XYZ file of C-alpha atoms in Angstrom:
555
model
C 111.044 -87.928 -105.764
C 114.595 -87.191 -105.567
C 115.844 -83.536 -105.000
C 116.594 -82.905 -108.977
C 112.790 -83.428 -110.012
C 111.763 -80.838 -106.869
C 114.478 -78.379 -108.563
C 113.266 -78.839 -112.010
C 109.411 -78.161 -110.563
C 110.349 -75.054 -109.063
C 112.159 -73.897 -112.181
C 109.067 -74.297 -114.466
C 106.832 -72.417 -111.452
C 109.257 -69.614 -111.865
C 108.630 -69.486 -115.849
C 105.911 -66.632 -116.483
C 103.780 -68.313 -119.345
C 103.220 -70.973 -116.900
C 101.944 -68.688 -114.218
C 99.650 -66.989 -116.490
C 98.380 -70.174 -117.925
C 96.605 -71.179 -114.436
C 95.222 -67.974 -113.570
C 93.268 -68.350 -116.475
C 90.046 -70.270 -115.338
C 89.555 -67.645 -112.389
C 89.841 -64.888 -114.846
C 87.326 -66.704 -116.652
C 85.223 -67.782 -113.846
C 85.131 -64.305 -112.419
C 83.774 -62.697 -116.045
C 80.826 -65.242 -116.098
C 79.552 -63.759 -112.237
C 80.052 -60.684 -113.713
C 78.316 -61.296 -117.034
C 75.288 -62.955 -114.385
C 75.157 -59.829 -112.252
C 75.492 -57.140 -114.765
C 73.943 -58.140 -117.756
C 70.033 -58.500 -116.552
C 70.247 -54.198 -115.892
C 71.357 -54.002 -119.380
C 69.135 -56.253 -121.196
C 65.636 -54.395 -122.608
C 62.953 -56.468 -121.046
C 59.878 -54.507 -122.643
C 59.820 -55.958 -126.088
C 59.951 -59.721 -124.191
C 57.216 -58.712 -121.880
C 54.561 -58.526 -124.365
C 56.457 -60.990 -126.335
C 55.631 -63.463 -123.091
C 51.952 -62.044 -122.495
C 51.029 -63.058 -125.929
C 52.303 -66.340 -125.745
C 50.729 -67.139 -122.560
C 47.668 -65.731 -124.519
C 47.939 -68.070 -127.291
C 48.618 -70.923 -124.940
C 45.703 -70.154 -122.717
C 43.015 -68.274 -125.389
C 42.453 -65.816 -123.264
C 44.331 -61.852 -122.960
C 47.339 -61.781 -120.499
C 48.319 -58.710 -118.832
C 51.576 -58.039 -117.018
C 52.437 -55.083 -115.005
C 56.737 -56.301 -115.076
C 59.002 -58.577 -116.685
C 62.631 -59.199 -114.774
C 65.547 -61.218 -115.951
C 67.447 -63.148 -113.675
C 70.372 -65.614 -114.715
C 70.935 -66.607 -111.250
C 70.414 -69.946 -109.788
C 69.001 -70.264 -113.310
C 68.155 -68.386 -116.317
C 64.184 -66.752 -116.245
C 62.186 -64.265 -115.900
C 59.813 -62.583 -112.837
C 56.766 -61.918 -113.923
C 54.811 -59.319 -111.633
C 50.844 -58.765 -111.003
C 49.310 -61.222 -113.545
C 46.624 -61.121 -114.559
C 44.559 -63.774 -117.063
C 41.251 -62.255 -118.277
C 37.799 -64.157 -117.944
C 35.689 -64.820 -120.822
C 32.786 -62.282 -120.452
C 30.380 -64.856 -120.620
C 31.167 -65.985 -117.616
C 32.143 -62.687 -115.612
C 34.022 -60.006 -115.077
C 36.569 -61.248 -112.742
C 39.813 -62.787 -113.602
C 40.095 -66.352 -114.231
C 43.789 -66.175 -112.300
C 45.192 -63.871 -110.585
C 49.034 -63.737 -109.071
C 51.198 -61.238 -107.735
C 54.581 -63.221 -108.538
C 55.530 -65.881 -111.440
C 59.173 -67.219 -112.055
C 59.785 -68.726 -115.316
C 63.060 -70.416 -115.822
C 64.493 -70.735 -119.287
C 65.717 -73.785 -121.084
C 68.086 -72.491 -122.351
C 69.166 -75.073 -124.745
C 66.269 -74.134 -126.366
C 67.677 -70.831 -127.194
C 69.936 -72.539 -130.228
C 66.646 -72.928 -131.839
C 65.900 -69.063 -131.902
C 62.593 -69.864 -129.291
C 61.902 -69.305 -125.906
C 60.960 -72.339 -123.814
C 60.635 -72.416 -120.174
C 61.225 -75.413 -118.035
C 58.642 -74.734 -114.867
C 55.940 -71.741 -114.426
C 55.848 -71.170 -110.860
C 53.019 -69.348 -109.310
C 53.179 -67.835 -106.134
C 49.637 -67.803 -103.895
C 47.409 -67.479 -106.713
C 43.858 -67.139 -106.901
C 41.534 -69.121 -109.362
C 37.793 -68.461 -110.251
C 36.000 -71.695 -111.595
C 32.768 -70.016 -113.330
C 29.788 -71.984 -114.014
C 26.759 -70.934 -116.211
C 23.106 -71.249 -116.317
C 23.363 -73.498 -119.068
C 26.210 -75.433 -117.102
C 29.220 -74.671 -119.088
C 32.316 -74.644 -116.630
C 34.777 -71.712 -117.977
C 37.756 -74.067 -117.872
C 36.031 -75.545 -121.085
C 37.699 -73.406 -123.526
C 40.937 -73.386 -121.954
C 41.149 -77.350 -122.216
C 39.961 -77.332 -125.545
C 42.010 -74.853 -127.012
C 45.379 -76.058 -124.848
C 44.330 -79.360 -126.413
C 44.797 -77.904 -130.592
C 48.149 -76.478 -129.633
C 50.910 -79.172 -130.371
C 53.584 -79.529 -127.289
C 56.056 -82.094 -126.761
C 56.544 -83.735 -123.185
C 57.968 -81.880 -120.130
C 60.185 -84.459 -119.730
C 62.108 -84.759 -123.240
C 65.467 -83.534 -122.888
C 66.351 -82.011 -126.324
C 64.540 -79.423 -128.208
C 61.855 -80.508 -130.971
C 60.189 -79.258 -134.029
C 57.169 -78.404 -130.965
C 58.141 -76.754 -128.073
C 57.796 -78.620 -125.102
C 55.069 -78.089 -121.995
C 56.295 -76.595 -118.964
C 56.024 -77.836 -115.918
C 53.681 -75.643 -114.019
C 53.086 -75.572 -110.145
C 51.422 -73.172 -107.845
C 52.178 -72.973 -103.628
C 50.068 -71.371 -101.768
C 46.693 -70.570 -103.659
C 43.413 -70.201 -103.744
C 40.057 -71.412 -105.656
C 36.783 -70.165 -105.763
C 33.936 -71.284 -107.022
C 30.915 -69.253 -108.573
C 27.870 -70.423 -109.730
C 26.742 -67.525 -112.419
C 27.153 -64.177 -110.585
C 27.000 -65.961 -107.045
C 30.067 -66.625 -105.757
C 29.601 -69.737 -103.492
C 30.999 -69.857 -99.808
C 32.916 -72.436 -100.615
C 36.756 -72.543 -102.048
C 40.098 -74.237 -101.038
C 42.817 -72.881 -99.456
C 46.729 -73.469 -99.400
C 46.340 -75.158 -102.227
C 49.664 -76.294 -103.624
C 48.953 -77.355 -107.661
C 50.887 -79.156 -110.493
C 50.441 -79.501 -114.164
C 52.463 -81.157 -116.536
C 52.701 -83.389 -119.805
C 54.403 -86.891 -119.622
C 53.344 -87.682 -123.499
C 51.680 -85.913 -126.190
C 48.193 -84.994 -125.248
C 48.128 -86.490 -122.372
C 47.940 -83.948 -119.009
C 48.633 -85.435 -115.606
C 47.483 -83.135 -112.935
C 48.222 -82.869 -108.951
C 46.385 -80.954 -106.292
C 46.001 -80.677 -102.745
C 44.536 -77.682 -100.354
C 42.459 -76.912 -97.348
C 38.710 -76.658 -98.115
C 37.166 -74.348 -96.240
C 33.871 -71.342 -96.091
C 34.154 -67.625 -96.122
C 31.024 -67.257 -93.686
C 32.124 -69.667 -90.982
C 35.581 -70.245 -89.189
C 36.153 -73.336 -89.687
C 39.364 -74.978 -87.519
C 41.205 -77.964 -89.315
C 38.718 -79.452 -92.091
C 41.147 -82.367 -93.116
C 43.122 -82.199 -96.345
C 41.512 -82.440 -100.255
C 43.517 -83.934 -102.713
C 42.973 -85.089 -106.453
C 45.564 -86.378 -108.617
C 45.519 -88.199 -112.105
C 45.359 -87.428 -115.946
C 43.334 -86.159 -118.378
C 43.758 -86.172 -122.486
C 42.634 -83.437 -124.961
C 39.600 -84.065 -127.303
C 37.467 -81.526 -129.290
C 34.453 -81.406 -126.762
C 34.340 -80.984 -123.481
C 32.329 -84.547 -122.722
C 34.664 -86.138 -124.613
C 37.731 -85.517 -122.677
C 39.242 -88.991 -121.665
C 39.879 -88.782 -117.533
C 41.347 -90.867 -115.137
C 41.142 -89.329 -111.355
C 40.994 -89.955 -107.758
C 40.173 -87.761 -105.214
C 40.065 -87.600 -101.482
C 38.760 -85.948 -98.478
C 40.350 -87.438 -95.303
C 41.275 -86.628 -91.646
C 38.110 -84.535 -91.312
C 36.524 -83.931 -87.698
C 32.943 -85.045 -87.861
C 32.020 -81.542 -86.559
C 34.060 -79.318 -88.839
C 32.984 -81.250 -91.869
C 29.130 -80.446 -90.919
C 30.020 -76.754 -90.176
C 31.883 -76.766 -93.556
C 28.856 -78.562 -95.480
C 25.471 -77.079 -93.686
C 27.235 -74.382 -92.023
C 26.577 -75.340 -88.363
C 28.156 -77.750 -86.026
C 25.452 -80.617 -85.858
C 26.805 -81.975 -82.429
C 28.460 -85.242 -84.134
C 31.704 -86.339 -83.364
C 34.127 -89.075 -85.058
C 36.305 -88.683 -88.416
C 35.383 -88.434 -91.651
C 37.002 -90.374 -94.873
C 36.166 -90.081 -98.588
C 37.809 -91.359 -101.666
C 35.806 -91.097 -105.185
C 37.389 -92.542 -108.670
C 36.416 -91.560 -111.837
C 37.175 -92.967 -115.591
C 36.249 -92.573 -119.292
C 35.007 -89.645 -120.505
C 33.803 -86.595 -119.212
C 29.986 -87.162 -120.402
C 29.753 -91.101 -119.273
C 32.394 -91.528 -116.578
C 32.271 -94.406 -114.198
C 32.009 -92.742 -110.317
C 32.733 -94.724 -107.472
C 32.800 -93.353 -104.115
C 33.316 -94.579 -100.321
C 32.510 -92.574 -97.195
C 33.682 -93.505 -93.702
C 32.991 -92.385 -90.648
C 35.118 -93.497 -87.704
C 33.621 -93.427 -84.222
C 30.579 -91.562 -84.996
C 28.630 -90.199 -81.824
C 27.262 -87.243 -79.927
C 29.782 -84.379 -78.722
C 27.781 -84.975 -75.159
C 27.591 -88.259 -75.347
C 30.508 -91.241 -75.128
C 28.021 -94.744 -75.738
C 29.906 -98.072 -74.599
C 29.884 -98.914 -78.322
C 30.308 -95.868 -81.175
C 29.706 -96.218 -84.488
C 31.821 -97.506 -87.274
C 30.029 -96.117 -90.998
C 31.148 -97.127 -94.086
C 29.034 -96.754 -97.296
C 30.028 -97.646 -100.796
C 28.222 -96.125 -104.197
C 28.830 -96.432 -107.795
C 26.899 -94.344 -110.694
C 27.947 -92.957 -114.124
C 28.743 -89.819 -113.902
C 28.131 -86.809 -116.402
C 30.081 -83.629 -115.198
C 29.523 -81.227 -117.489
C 25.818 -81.523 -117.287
C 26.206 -82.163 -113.574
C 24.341 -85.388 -113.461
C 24.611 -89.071 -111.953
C 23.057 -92.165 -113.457
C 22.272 -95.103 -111.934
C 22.847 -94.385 -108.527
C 23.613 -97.330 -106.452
C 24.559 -97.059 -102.434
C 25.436 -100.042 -99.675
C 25.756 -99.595 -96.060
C 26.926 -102.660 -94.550
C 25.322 -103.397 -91.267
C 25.845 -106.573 -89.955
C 26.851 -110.271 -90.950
C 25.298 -109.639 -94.874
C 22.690 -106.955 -93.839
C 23.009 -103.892 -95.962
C 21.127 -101.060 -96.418
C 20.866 -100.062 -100.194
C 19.910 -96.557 -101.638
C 19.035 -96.639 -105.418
C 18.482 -93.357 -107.778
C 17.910 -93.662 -111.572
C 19.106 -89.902 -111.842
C 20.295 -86.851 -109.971
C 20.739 -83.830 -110.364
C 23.765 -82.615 -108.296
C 22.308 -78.804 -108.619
C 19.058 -79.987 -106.983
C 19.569 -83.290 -105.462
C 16.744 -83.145 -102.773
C 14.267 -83.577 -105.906
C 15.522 -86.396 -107.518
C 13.672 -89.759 -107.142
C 14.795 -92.427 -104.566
C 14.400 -95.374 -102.628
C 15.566 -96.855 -100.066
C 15.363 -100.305 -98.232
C 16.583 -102.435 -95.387
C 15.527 -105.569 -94.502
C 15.784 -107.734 -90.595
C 18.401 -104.368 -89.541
C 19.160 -104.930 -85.544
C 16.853 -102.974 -83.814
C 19.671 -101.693 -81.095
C 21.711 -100.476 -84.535
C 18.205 -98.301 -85.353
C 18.874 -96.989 -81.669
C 22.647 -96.466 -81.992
C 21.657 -93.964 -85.188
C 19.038 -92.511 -82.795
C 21.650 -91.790 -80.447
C 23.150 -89.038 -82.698
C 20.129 -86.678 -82.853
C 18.655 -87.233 -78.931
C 21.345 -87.800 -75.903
C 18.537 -88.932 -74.016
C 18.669 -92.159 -76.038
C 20.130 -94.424 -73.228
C 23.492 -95.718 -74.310
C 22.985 -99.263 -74.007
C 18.659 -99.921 -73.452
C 17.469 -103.445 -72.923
C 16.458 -103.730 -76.574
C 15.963 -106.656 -79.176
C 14.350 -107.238 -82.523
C 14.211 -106.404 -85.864
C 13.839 -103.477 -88.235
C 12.285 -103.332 -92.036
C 11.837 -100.573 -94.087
C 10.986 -99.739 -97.491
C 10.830 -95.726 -97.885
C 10.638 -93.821 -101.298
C 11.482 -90.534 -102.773
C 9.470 -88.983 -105.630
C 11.059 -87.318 -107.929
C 9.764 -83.157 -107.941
C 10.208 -79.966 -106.069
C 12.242 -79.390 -102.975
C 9.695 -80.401 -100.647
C 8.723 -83.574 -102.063
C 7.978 -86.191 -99.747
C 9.082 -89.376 -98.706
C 6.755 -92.238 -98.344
C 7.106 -96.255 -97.074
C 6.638 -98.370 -94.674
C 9.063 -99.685 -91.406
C 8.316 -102.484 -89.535
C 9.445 -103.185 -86.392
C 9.525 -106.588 -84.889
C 10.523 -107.256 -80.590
C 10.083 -110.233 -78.259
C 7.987 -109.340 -75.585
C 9.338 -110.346 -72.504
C 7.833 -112.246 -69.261
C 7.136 -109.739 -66.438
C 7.997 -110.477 -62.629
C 5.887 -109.223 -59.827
C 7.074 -106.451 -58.830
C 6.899 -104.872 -62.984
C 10.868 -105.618 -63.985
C 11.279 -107.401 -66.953
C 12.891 -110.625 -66.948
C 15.344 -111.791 -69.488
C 13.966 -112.809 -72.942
C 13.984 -116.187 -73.352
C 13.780 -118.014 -76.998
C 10.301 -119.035 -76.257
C 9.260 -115.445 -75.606
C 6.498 -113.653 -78.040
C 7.181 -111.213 -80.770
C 5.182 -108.747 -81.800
C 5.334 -106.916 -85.664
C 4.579 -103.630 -85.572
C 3.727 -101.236 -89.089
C 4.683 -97.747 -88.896
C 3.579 -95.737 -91.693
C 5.376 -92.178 -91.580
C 5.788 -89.083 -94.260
C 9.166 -87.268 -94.157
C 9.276 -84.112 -96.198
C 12.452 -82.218 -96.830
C 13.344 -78.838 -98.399
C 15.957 -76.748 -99.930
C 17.452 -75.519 -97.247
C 18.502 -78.678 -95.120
C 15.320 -79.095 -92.936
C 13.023 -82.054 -92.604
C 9.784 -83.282 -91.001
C 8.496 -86.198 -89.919
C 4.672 -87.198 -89.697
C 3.468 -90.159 -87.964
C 0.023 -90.900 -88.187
C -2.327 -92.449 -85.439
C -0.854 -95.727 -85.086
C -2.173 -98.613 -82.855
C 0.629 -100.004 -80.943
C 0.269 -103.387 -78.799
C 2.639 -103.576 -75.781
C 1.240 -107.324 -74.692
C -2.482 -109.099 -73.861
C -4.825 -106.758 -72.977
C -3.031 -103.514 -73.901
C -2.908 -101.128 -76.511
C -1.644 -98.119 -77.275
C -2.333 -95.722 -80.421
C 0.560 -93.052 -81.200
C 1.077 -90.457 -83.037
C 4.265 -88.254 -83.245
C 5.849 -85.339 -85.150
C 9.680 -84.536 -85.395
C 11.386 -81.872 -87.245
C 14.557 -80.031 -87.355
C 12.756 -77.793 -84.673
C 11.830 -80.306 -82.254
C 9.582 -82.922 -81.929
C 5.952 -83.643 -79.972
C 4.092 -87.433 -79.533
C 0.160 -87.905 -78.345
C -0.151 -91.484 -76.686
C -3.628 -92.883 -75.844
C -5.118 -95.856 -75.219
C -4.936 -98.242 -72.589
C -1.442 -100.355 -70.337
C -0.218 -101.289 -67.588
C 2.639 -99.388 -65.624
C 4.681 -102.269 -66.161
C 4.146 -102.409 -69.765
C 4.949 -98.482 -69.767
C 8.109 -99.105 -67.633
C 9.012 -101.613 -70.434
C 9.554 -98.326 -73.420
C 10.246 -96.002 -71.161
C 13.751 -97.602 -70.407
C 14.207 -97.426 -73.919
C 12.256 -94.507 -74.722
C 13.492 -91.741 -71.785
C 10.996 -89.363 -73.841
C 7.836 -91.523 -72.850
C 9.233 -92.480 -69.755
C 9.008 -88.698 -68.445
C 5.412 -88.901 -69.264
C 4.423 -91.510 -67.414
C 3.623 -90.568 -63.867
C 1.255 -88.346 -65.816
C -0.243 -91.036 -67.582
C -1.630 -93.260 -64.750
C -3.633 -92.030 -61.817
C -1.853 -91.650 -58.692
C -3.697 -94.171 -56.761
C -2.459 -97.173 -59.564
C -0.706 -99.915 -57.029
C -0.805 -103.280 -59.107
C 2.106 -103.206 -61.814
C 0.270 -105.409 -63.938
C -3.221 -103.249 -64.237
C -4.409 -101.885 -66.893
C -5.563 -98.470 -66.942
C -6.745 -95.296 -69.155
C -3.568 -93.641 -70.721
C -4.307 -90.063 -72.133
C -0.885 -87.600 -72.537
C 1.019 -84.809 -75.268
C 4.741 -84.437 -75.060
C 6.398 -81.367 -76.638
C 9.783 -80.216 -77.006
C 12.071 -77.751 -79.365
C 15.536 -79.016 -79.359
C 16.919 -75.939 -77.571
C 14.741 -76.526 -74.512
C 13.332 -79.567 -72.095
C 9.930 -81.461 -72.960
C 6.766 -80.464 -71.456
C 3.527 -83.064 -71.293
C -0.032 -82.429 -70.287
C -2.808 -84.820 -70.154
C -6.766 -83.739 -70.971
C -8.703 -82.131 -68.463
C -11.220 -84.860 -66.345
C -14.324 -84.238 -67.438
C -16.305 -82.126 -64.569
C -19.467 -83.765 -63.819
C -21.887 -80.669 -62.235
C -24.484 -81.167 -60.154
C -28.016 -80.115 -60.729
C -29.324 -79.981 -57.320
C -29.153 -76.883 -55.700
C -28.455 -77.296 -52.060
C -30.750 -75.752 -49.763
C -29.725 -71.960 -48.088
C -29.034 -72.074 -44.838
C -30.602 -69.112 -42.731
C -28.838 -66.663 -41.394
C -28.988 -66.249 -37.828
C-alpha cells in the first residue's frame, strides 16, 4: 500500500458519519446487558407464578404450590422457582409427593412467537420424593403416569415449536427418595440421587437414575452405587405400561450390604454385584436377575480358597401386584453341577411364605464346608474332606414360620487307618459310606431360623456307630452324640468337625490306650454364638452297696 491509499484511509477516519457508524454495535451491545439486568425488577412475576403452578398442576394432576417465582435472563432466559411443593393424593397420605427448596426453569424462548411458555430443562435442586404404597397395592406414581400419559407433548429434542408443546427435559442433583408402605415409612430410601426424565418420541419416556441406598436406623459407610436406566411408554392402566429397564446394584461391601438389608453386620466379607432386566408390560414383565458375590468369607477368617458366587434367576414379574411367577434360580457349582431353586409364586410383601424347593445333586462335599465356613470360624480352612452331597429340601407354601422339609445325603470314602490312629490317604479302592440326614428348618418373619435334626444313626466304619442329633439356630447351636467308636474313628470328624473334636476327651474314658477300640460314647455340646461351647457327659451310674460294714468299737 503506497502512501496515497494510507492518506485517503485517514481522511475517511476523520469523517464523523463514519465514526458514529462503528460505535454503533457497542451502543447496541451495551442496551441488551442493560435490558438483561434491569428488566427482571420490572417485570410482574405474580400473575406467571400461578400461571406456572397450574400448569405444573395440569401436567402432574396433582395441586402445586409455590412460595416465589424469579426471572432471570442471564446465562439464559427462566425462572427460580422457590419452596415447591407438589401435593399427595390423600389416599395415600398427607405428605408431599415432592418436595424442593430451589427449581430453575429455562425458557425456550422461540417458543414465545407462539404466545406459550415452554421450558427447555426443569432442574431440581436436592429434592425429596415419597413413593406411597397402599393396602390394596396401588403405588401413588400410578396416577401421575397415567394422566402425564393423556396429555399430548412433542419430543425434548425437536428443535422448532409445534401445534403440542414439547416435554422438558427434567433432572434432579442431589435428592432423596423414600419409600412408605401405607402410613409406615420404611427405613429404607436412596440418597444423592441424581435423576433424569425426558421424551425422545411421542409417548415414549426414557428415564435415568442413580443414588446411594442407604437406612435411617443404621450408619451405613459406602453401600455401592444403585442405578436404573431405560424407557417406559404411556397406556391407560397401570399394568399395561410397556417397560424396558435395567437396574444395578454394584461395588457393595459384603458387610454393608447385610447391615443395609437385615440391619446388622453378619460377619461376611467379599463384594456384592446385581444387575436385574425387565421387559413388556408392567402386569407380565419378563425379570431376569444375576447376583455375584466376589470373595465371599468370614471378616475373621482368610481360607486358602474364598468363594466365588454367582446365581442366575428368571421369573415373570407383576409389579403392581408385587408378585413373581415362575421363579427359576441356578447356582453353578462345579464342572455342570448347579444348584436350582424353583417357586411357582411369590409374594415379594411376604416372601418367607411362598412355596419352594430346592435341589442339588453329587455337590463337592468340601464346597458344603466352604459355605459352612461363613457362619462357624471354627470350620478348619482346608479339612481332609471328600465326597458327595444330595439334597432335595422343600418349602410349603403358608405363614411365616412354615417349615422346610427334605432330605440330604451325604456320601465319603472311608479311609484306611495306620497304627498309631492317623488316617492314611484315600485311595480309589477305599469304602464309601451314604449317609441320610433328615432335618426341619423353620424360618420366621423377622430373619431367624432353626434347624432340627432328629436322632440319626451315623456309621463311622466296621464295628462303629454313632446316633446324632443336633439343633442350630440363629442363637446358637447344641448336638447329643451316642453310641459306640473308636478314638481313631472320632479323630477322623473331629479334624473336620473342631465342634466334636472338643468333645472328645470327654467322650472316651481316660484309661482308652488302643486307637482302634471301640468304646461307649455318651456327650451334649452347647453353645450361643456370642460365647464358647460347653459339653457334659451323663452321670456313671452309682452302684450302692447293701452291706453295712460292721462298727468298729471305740476304744
Amino acid at each position: 500500500m503506497d502512501s496515497t491509499d494510507q492518506a485517503m484511509e485517514r481522511a475517511e477516519d476523520t469523517v464523523p458519519g463514519k465514526r458514529r457508524w462503528r460505535r454503533w454495535p457497542w451502543i447496541v451491545a451495551v442496551i441488551v446487558v442493560l435490558l438483561l439486568i434491569l428488566t427482571p425488577p420490572l417485570v410482574n412475576v405474580s400473575r406467571l407464578q400461578k400461571r406456572i403452578a397450574a400448569s405444573m398442576s395440569q401436567s402432574l394432576g396433582r395441586p402445586v404450590h409455590l412460595d416465589k417465582v424469579s426471572l432471570h435472563l442471564l446465562p439464559m432466559p427462566g425462572f427460580t422457582l422457590e419452596n415447591l411443593v407438589v401435593s399427595e393424593d390423600p389416599a395415600f397420605g398427607n405428605e408431599p409427593i415432592i418436595r424442593a427448596n430451589t427449581v430453575e426453569a429455562t425458557l425456550r424462548v422461540r417458543s414465545l412467537w407462539k404466545r406459550r411458555v415452554e421450558f427447555s430443562t426443569v432442574s431440581f435442586t436436592q429434592p425429596s420424593v415419597n413413593l406411597v404404597r397402599d393396602a390394596e397395592g396401588h403405588w401413588n406414581l400410578e396416577n401421575v403416569l397415567v394422566h402425564a400419559s393423556h396429555v399430548d407433548s412433542a419430543p425434548t429434542v425437536q428443535a422448532k415449536p409445534g401445534p403440542t408443546p414439547r416435554f422438558p427435559y427434567i433432572e434432579a442433583t442431589g435428592g432423596r427418595i423414600n419409600i412408605k408402605l401405607g402410613e409406615e415409612k420404611m427405613p429404607f430410601s436412596l440418597t444423592d440421587a441424581d435423576f433424569a426424565l425426558w421424551l425422545p418420541s411421542p409417548q415414549v419416556w426414557r428415564v435415568r437414575l442413580e443414588g446411594k441406598p442407604a437406612r435411617t436406623d443404621r450408619n451405613i459407610g459406602d453401600p455401592g452405587t444403585v442405578r436404573l436406566e431405560g424407557s417406559l411408554q404411556g397406556a391407560e392402566h397401570m399394568d399395561e405400561v410397556p417397560i424396558d429397564l435395567r437396574a444395578s446394584w454394584h461395588d457393595a461391601p459384603m458387610g454393608e450390604a447385610s447391615r443395609l438389608v437385615t440391619g446388622d453386620d453378619r460377619g461376611w466379607r467379599g463384594t456384592l454385584h446385581w444387575d436385574a432386566a425387565l421387559q413388556g408390560k408392567l402386569g407380565a414383565a419378563t425379570l431376569r436377575m444375576k447376583v455375584t458375590m466376589d470373595d465371599l468369607r468370614r471378616a475373621d477368617l482368610v481360607p486358602a480358597q474364598s468363594l466365588d458366587v454367582s446365581v442366575s434367576c428368571t421369573s415373570r414379574a407383576n409389579l403392581p401386584a408385587g408378585m413373581l411367577e415362575n421363579v427359576a434360580c441356578k447356582m453353578p457349582i462345579s464342572g455342570d453341577r448347579v444348584l436350582t431353586l424353583e417357586s411357582p409364586s411369590v409374594d415379594l410383601e411376604r416372601p418367607l411364605r411362598s412355596e419352594a424347593t430346592v435341589e442339588a445333586q453329587t455337590v463337592p462335599l468340601e464346597w458344603a464346608f466352604g459355605w459352612m465356613r461363613l457362619f462357624s470360624a471354627r470350620i478348619p480352612a482346608e479339612p481332609a474332606v471328600a465326597g458327595t452331597v444330595d439334597a432335595s429340601v422343600m418349602h410349603e407354601e403358608g405363614d411365616d414360620t412354615a417349615e422346610w422339609s427334605g432330605a440330604v445325603n451325604i456320601a465319603m470314602p472311608i479311609a484306611a487307618r495306620a497304627a498309631n490312629g492317623r488316617a492314611l490317604p484315600v485311595k480309589s479302592n477305599a469304602e464309601t459310606v451314604a449317609q441320610m440326614f433328615e432335618a426341619t428348618i423353620t424360618t420366621d418373619s423377622r430373619g431367624g431360623w432353626n434347624v432340627e435334626l432328629p436322632a440319626t444313626p451315623l456309621r463311622l466304619g466296621p464295628g462303629a456307630e454313632l446316633t446324632v442329633s443336633a439343633q442350630a439356630s440363629d442363637q446358637g447351636y447344641g448336638f447329643t452324640v451316642t453310641g459306640e467308636a473308636s478314638p481313631a474313628q472320632l479323630a477322623n470328624i473331629g479334624h473336620a468337625l473342631p465342634q466334636l473334636a472338643d468333645a472328645s476327651g470327654m467322650m472316651l474314658p481316660k484309661h482308652a490306650a488302643a486307637a482302634e477300640a471301640i468304646r461307649p460314647v455318651a456327650v451334649t455340646c452347647v453353645r450361643a454364638w456370642t460365647s464358647g461351647q460347653t459339653c457334659t457327659v451323663p452321670a456313671p451310674a452309682v452302684h450302692r452297696n447293701t452291706h453295712k460294714p460292721a462298727k468298729r468299737r471305740a476304744r
